Coordinates of C-alpha atoms in Angstrom, one line a residue:
X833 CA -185.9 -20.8 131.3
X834 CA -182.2 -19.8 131.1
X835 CA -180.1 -23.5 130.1
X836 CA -178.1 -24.6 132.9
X837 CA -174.6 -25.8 132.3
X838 CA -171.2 -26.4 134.7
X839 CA -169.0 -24.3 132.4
X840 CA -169.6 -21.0 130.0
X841 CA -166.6 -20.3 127.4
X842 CA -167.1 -17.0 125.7
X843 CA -165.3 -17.0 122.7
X844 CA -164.4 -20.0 120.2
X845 CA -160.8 -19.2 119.6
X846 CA -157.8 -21.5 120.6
X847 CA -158.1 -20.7 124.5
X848 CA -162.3 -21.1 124.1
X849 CA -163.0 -24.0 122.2
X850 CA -159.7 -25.5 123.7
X851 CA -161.7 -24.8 127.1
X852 CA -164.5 -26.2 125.9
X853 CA -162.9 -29.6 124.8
X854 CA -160.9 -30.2 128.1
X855 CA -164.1 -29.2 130.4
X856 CA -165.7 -32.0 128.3
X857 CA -163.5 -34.3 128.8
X858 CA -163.5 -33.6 132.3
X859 CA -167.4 -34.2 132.7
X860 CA -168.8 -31.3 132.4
X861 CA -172.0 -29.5 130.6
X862 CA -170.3 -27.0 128.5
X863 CA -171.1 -24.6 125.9
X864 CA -169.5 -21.9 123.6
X865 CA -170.6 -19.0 122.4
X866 CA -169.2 -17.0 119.5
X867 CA -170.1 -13.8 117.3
X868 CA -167.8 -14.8 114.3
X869 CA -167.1 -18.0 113.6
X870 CA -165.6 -20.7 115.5
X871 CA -161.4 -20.9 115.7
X872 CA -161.6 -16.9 116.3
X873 CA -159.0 -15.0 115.1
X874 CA -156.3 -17.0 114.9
X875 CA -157.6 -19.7 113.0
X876 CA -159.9 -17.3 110.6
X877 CA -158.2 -14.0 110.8
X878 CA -154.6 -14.5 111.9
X879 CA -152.2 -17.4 112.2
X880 CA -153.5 -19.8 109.8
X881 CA -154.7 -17.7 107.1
X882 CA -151.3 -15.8 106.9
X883 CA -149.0 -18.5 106.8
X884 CA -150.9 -19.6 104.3
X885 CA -150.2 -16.0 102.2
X886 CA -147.0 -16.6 103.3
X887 CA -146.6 -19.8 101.6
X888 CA -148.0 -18.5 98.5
X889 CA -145.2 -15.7 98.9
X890 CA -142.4 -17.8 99.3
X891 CA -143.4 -19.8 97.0
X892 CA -143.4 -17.2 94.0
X893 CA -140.2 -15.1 95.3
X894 CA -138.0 -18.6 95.2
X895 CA -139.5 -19.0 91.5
X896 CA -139.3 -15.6 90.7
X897 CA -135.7 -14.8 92.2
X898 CA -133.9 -18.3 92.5
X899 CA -135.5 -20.7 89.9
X900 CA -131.8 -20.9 87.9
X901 CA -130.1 -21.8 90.8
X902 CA -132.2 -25.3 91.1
X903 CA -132.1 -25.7 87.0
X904 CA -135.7 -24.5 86.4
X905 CA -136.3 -22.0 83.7
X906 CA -139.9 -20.9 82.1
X907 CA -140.9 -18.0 80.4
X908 CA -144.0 -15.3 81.2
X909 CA -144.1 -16.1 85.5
X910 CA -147.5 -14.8 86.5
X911 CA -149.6 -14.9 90.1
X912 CA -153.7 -15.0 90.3
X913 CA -154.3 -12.6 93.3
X914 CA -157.8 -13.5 93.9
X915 CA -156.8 -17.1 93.9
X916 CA -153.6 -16.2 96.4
X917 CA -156.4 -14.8 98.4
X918 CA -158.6 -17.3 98.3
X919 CA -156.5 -20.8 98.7
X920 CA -155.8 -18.8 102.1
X921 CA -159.9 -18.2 103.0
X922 CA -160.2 -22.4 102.4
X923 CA -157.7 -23.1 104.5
X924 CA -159.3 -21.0 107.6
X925 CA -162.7 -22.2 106.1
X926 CA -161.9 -25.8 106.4
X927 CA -160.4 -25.0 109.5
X928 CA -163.8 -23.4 111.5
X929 CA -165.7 -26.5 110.1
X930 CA -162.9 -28.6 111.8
X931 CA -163.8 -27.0 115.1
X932 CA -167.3 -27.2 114.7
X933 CA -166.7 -30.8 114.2
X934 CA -164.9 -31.1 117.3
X935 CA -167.5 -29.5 119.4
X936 CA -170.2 -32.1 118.0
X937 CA -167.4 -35.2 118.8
X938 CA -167.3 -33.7 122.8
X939 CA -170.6 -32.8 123.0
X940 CA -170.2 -28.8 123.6
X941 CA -173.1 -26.9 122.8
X942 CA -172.5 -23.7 120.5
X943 CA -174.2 -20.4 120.7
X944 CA -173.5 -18.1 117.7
X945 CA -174.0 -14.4 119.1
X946 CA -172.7 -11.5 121.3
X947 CA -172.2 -12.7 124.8
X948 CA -173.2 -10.4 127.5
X949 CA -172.5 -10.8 131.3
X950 CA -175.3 -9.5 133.7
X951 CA -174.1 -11.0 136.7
X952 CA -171.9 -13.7 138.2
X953 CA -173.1 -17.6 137.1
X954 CA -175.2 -15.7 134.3
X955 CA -174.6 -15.0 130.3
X956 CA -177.2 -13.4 127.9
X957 CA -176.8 -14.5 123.7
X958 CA -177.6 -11.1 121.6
X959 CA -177.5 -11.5 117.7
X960 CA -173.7 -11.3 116.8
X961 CA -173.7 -7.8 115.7
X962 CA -175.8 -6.5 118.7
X963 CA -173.3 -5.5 120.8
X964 CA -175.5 -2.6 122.6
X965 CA -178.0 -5.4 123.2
X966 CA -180.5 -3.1 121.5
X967 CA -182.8 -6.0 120.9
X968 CA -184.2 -9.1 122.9
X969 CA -181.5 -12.0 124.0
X970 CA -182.1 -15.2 122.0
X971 CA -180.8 -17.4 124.7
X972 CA -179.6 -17.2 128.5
X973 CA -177.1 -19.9 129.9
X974 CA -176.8 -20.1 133.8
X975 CA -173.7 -21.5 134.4
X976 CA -171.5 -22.2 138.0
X977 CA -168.4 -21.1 135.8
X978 CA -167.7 -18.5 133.1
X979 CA -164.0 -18.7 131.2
X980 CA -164.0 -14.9 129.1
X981 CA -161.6 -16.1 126.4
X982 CA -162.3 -13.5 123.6
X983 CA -158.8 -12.4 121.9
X984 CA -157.8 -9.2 121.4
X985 CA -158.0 -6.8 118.6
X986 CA -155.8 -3.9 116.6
X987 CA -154.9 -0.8 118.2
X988 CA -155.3 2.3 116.1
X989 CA -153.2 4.7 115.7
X990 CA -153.9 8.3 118.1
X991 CA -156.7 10.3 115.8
X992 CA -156.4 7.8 112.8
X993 CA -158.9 5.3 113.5
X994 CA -159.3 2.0 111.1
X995 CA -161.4 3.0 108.0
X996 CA -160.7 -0.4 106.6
X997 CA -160.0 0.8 102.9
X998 CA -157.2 3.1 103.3
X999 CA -156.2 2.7 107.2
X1000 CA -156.2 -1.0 107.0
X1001 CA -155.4 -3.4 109.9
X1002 CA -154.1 -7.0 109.4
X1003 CA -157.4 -8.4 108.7
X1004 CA -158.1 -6.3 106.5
X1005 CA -154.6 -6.9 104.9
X1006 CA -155.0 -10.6 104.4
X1007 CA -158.2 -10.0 102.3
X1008 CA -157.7 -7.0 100.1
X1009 CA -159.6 -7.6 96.6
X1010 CA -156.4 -6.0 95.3
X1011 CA -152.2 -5.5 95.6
X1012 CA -151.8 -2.4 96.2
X1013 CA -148.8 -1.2 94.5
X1014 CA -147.5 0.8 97.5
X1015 CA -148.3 0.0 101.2
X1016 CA -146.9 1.8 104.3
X1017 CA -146.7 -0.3 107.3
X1018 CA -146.5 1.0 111.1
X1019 CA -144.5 -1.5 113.3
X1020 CA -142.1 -3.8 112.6
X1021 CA -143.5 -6.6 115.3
X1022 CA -144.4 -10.3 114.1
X1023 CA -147.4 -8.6 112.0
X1024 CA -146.3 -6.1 110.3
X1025 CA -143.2 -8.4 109.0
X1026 CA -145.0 -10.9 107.8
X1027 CA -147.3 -8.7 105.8
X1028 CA -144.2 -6.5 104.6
X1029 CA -142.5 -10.1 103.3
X1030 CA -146.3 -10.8 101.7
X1031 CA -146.6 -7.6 99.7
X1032 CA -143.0 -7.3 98.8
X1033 CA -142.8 -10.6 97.3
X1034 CA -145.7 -9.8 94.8
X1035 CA -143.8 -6.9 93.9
X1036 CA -146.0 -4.2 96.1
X1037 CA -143.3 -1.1 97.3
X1038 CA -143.1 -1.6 100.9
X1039 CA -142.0 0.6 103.5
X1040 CA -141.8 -0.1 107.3
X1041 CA -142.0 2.3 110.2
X1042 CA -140.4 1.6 113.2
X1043 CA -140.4 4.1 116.4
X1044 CA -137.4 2.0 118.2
X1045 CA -134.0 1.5 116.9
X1046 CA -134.3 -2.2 115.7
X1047 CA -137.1 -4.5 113.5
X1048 CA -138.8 -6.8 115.6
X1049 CA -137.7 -5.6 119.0
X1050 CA -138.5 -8.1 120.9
X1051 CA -136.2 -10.8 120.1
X1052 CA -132.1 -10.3 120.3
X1053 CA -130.5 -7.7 118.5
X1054 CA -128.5 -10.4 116.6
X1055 CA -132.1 -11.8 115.0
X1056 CA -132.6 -8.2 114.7
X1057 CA -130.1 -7.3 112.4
X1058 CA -130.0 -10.4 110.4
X1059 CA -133.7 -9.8 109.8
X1060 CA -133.1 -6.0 108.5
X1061 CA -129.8 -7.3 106.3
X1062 CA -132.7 -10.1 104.4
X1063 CA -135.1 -7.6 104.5
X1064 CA -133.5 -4.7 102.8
X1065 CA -131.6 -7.4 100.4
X1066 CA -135.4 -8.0 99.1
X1067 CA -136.1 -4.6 98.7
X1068 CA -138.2 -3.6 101.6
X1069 CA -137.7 0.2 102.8
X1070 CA -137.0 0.2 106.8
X1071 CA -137.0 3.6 109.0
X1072 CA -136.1 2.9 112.3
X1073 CA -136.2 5.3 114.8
X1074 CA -138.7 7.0 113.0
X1075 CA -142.5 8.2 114.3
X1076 CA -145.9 8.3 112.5
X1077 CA -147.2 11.9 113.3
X1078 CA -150.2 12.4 111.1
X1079 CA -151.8 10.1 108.3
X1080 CA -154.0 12.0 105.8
X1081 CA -156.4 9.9 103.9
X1082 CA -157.7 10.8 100.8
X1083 CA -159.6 8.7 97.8
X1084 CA -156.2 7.9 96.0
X1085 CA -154.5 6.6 99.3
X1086 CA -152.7 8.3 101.8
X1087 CA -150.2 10.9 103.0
X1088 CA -147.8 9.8 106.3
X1089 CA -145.8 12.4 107.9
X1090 CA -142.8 10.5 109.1
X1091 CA -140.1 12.4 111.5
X1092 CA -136.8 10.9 113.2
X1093 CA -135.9 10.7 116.6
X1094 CA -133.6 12.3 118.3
X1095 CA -131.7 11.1 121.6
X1096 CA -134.6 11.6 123.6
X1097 CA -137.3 9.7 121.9
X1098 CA -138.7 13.4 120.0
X1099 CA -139.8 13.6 116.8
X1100 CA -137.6 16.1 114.7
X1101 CA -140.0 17.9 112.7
X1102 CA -137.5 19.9 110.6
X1103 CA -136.5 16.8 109.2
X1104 CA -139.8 15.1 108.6
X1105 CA -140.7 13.2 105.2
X1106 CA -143.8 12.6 103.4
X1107 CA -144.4 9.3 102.4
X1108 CA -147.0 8.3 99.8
X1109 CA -148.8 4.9 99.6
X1110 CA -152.6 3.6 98.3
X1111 CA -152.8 2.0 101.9
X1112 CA -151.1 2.3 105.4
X1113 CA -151.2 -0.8 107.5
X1114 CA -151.3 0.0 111.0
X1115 CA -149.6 -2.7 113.2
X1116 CA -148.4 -1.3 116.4
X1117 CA -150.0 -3.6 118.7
X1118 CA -153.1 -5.5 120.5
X1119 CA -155.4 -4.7 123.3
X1120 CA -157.7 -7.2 125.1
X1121 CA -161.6 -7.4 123.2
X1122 CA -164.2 -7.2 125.4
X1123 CA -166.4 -4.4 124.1
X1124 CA -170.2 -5.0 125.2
X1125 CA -169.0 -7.8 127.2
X1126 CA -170.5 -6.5 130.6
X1127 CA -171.3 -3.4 132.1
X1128 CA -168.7 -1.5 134.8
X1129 CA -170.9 -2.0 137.2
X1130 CA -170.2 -6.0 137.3
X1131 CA -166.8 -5.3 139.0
X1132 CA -164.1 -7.1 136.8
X1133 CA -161.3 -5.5 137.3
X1134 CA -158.9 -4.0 134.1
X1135 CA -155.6 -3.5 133.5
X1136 CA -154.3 -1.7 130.4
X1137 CA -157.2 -2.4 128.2
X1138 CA -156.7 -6.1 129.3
X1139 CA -158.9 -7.9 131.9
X1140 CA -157.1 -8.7 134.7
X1141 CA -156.1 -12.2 136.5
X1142 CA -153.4 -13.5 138.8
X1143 CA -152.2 -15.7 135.7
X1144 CA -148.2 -15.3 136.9
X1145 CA -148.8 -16.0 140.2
X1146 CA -148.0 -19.6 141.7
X1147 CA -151.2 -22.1 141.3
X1148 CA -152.6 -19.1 139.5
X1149 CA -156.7 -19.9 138.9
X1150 CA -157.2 -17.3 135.8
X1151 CA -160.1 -15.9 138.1
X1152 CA -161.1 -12.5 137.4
X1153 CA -162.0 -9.9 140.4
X1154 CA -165.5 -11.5 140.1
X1155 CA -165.5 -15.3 141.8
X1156 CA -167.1 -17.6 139.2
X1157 CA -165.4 -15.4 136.1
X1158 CA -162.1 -16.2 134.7
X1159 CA -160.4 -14.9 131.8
X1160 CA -157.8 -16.1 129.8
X1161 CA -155.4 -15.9 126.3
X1162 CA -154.7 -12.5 124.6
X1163 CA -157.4 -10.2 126.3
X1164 CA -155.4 -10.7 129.9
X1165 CA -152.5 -9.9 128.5
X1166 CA -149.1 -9.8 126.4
X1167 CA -147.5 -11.9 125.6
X1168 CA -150.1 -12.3 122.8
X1169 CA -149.6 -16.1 121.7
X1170 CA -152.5 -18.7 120.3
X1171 CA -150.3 -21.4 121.7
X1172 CA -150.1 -20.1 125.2
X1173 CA -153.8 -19.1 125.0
X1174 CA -154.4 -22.7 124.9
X1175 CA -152.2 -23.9 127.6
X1176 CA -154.0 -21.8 130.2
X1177 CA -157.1 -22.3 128.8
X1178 CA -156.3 -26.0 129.7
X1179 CA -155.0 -24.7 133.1
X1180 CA -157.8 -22.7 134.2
X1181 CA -160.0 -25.9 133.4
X1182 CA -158.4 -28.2 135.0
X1183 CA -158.0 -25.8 138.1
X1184 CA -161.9 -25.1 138.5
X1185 CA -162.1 -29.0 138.0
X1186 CA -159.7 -29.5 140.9
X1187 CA -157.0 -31.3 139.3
X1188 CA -153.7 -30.5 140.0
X1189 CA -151.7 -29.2 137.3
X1190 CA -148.1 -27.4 136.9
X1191 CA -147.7 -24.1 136.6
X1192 CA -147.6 -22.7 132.9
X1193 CA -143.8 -21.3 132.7
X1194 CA -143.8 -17.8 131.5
X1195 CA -140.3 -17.0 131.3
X1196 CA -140.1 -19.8 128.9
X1197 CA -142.5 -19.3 126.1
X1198 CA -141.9 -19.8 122.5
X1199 CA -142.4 -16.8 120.2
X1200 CA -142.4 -17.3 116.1
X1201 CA -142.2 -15.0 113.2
X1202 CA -143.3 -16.6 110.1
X1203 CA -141.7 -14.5 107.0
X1204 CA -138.8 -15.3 105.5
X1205 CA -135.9 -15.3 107.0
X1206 CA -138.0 -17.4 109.8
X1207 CA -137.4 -16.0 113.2
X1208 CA -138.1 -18.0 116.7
X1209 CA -137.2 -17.6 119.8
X1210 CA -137.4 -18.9 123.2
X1211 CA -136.2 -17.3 126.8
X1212 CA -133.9 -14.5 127.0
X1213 CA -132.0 -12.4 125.4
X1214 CA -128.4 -11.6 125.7
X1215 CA -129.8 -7.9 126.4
X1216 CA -131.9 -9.2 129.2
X1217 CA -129.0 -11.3 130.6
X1218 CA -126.7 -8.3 131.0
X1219 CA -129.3 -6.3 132.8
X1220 CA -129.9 -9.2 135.0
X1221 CA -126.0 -9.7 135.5
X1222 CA -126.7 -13.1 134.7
X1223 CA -123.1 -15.3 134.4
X1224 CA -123.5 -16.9 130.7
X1225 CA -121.6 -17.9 127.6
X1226 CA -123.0 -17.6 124.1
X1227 CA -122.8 -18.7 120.6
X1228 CA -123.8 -18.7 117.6
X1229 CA -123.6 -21.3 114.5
X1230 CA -124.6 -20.3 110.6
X1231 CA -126.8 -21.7 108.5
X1232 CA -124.4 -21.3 105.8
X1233 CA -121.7 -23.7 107.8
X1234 CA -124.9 -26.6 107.6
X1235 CA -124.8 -29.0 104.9
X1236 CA -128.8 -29.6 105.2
X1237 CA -129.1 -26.0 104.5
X1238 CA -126.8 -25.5 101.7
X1239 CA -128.5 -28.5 100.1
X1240 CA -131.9 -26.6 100.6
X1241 CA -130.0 -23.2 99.1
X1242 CA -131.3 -21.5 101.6
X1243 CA -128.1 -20.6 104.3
X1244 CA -129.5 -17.2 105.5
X1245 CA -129.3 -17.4 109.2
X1246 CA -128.5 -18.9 112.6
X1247 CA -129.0 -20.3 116.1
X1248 CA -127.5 -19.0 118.8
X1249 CA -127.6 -20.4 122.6
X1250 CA -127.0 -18.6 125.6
X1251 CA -126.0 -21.2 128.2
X1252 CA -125.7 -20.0 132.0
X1253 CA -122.7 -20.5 134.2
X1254 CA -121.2 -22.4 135.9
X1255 CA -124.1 -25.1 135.6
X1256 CA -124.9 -25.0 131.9
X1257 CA -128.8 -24.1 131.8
X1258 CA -130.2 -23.2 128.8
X1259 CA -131.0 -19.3 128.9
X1260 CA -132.0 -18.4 125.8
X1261 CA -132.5 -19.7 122.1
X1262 CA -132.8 -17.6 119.1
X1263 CA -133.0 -18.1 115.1
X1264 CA -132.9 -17.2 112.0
X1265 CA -133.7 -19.2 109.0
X1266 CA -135.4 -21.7 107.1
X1267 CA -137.3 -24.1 109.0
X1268 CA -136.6 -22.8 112.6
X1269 CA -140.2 -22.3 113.6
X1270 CA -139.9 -26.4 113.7
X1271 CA -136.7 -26.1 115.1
X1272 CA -137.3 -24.0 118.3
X1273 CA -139.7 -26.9 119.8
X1274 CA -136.5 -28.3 121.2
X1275 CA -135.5 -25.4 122.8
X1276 CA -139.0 -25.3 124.6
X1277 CA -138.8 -29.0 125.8
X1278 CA -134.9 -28.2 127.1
X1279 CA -135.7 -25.2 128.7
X1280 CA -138.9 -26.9 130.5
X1281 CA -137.1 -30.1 131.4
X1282 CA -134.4 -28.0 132.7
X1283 CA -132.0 -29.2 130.3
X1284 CA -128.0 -28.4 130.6
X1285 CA -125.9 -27.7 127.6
X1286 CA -124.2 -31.2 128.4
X1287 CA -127.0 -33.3 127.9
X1288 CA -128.2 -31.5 124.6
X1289 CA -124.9 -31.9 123.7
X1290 CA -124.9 -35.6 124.7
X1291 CA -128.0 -35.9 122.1
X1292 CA -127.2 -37.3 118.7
X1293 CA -129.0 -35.5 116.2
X1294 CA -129.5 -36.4 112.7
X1295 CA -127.6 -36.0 109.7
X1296 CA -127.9 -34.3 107.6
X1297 CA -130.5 -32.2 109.1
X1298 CA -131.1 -28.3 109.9
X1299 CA -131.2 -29.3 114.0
X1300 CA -127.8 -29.8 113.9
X1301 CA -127.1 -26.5 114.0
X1302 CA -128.9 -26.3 117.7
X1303 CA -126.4 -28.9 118.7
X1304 CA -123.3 -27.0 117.3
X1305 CA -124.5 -23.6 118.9
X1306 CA -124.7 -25.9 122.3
X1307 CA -121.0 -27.4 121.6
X1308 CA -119.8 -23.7 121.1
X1309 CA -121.2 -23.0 124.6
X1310 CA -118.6 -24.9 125.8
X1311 CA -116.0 -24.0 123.0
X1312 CA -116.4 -27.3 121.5
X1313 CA -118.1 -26.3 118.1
X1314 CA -116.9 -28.7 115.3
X1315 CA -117.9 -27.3 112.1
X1316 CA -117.3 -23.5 112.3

């Protein structure tokens, strides 16, 4: 006899066992199932095991570059890259155990295994690597509710596909038994930043790829370029405008050919360049994981290799085209964010539930970029304003006019604020520099509160601290900056 429950979450990542926890509280009979391990990606895979490389990395470039300027000097400076490695797999280790713990505290029953759907209000358990459900099920849950919250995963490059040796994707980049001593990397998103400030700061030869005209090309141009500037000051090769036509892998490494663009977005093959490297990290994007999740035949509906929902819609319900199956986090869609998977994992709850609840704000979600510089962002660009003839006034204060962050020698950087007119609403927030992935938390609870310039300006901050530099860019808003 199939298990009856209120509430199935597929998936134990930051929207599924997040899910899990708020049906709970809620009062009702949940359960999880996952094929991995509980936290999913994020917490095993992705955003806690990389900042903790990238703590590591910091770590050794400030002793390795800056030591004399805060009077430290020792001889023979050496890294363990096994142990680099491996403080990062006990982080995410102590981590999934955390979760676990969490679903014992709330009383939400886990399944480890491959979840298929065969129908509305019904989910099969398969051994986790069964995906083609070649053998018997080892559990069946009837539930009035199923929540499909499983992530998304790498897109491969057209006819390269993932080898996971040579063609490697961030996963595989975060574990690798060795440094490679040179590493190509395809997209110059959040991932393949972070990994290019990783590898260059153990001294790995690093070369970017980037098909548009600026790194990270989602934020403003002016985090953009201040990004590049850093990046190529530590040594790490950047071709922008550039296109990955063919990848040939071999036992020693690999072989990209690597053309420019011209005006029209072509690849100009008489000028295309070789580029040699022991691995090529392919980071171009996400798509929604849902392979082996339920046959075509069970009518949910897809969009771009995403499952579909009406998640911007007003007193959206995160239902898929099939009543009783909802879907939310990174397999509905961009933009790709553990923190936002929560928040509608909490929505979608609370909504089958029939609480009311406010609508999650989508124009107005935080976005962070963990290398160093630090980038974060919030709202919309400068870019974005212009095209929507938007009425604004923008500035921009330096890190290297803060006292906080000349004590912390680390000046590289900015916030800017673009503040609308006549009324003063925050817009847009963007940074550059140390410590503004804390920083940009303000600029969420403005923009949500509906904050003017005026009253952030009206708000003491502390001194001597790196948030003062929010304030300033606010006072230059109104051309009332003091200290620059």
């Amino acid at each position: 006899m199939p298990d009856t429950l209120d509430i199935v979450i597929i998936g134990g990542g930051p929207a599924g066992y997040v899910a899990a926890i708020r049906a709970a509280q809620l009062g009702m009979s949940a359960a999880v199932v996952e094929r991995d391990a509980l936290g999913g990606t994020c917490l095993n895979w992705g955003c806690i095991p990389t900042k903790a490389l990238l703590k590591n990395a910091e770590l050794y470039h400030t002793l390795k570059h800056d030591a004399d300027k805060f009077g430290l000097a020792f001889d023979n400076l050496q890294f363990d890259w096994s142990k680099t490695v491996g403080r990062s797999r006990d982080v995410a280790g102590s981590l999934s155990k955390g979760v676990g713990f969490l679903m014992k505290k709330n009383k939400v029953k886990t399944y480890a295994g491959h979840a298929y759907i065969p129908a509305a209000g019904q989910v099969q358990v398969f051994a986790p690597d069964d995906v083609d459900r070649k053998g018997k099920p080892t559990a069946e849950i009837s539930a009035k509710h199923i929540v499909i919250a499983t992530g998304a995963e790498a897109r491969a490059l057209p006819g390269t596909p993932f080898d996971h040796d040579k063609v490697i994707n961030a996963k595989d980049a975060m574990t690798l038994p060795q440094r490679p001593d040179k590493l190509l990397i395809v997209g110059s998103g959040a991932i393949g930043m972070e990994f290019a400030y990783v590898y260059n700061a153990y001294g790995t030869e690093v070369t970017v790829v980037e098909m548009l005209d600026r790194v990270l090309p989602v934020e403003d141009k002016d985090s953009s370029d201040a990004v590049l500037k850093a990046f190529k000051k530590q040594g790490v090769n950047v071709l922008l405008k550039h296109l990955t036509t063919d990848i040939k892998v071999s036992k020693k490494g690999v072989k990209a050919t690597v053309a420019p663009l011209d005006s029209n977005g072509n690849p100009i093959k008489d000028d295309a360049k070789t580029i040699e490297a022991d691995k090529v990290l392919v980071a171009i994007g996400v798509q929604g994981r849902y392979d082996g999740l339920f046959d075509d035949a069970l009518g949910i509906e897809l969009f771009k290799h995403h499952i579909k929902v009406d998640y911007k819609a007003e007193n959206a319900s995160y239902q898929t085209s099939v009543p009783g199956i909802y879907a939310v986090g990174d397999v509905i869609g961009p933009p790709w964010l553990a923190h936002l998977a929560s928040e509608e994992a909490v929505l979608c709850v609370e909504r089958i539930a029939g609480h009311h609840a406010p609508d999650i704000q989508y124009d107005a979600i935080p976005g962070c970029t963990y290398c160093q510089p630090q980038i974060a962002s919030i709202g919309l660009t400068e870019r974005a304003c212009k095209e929507q003839g938007l009425e604004y006034s923008a500035a921009k204060f330096p890190f290297q006019a803060s006292g906080k962050a000349q004590a912390l020698g680390d000046t590289t950087g900015f916030i800017k604020v673009i503040a609308g007119k006549p009324h003063g609403e925050i817009l847009g927030v963007h940074m550059v520099g140390e410590g503004v992935t804390e920083l940009i938390a303000e600029a969420s609870l403005a923009m949500r509160t509906e904050l003017t310039a005026d009253e952030l300006i009206a708000t003491i901050h502390p001194h001597p601290t790196l948030s003062e530099a929010t304030h300033e860019a606010v006072l230059g808003t109104e051309g009332k900056m003091i200290h620059f």
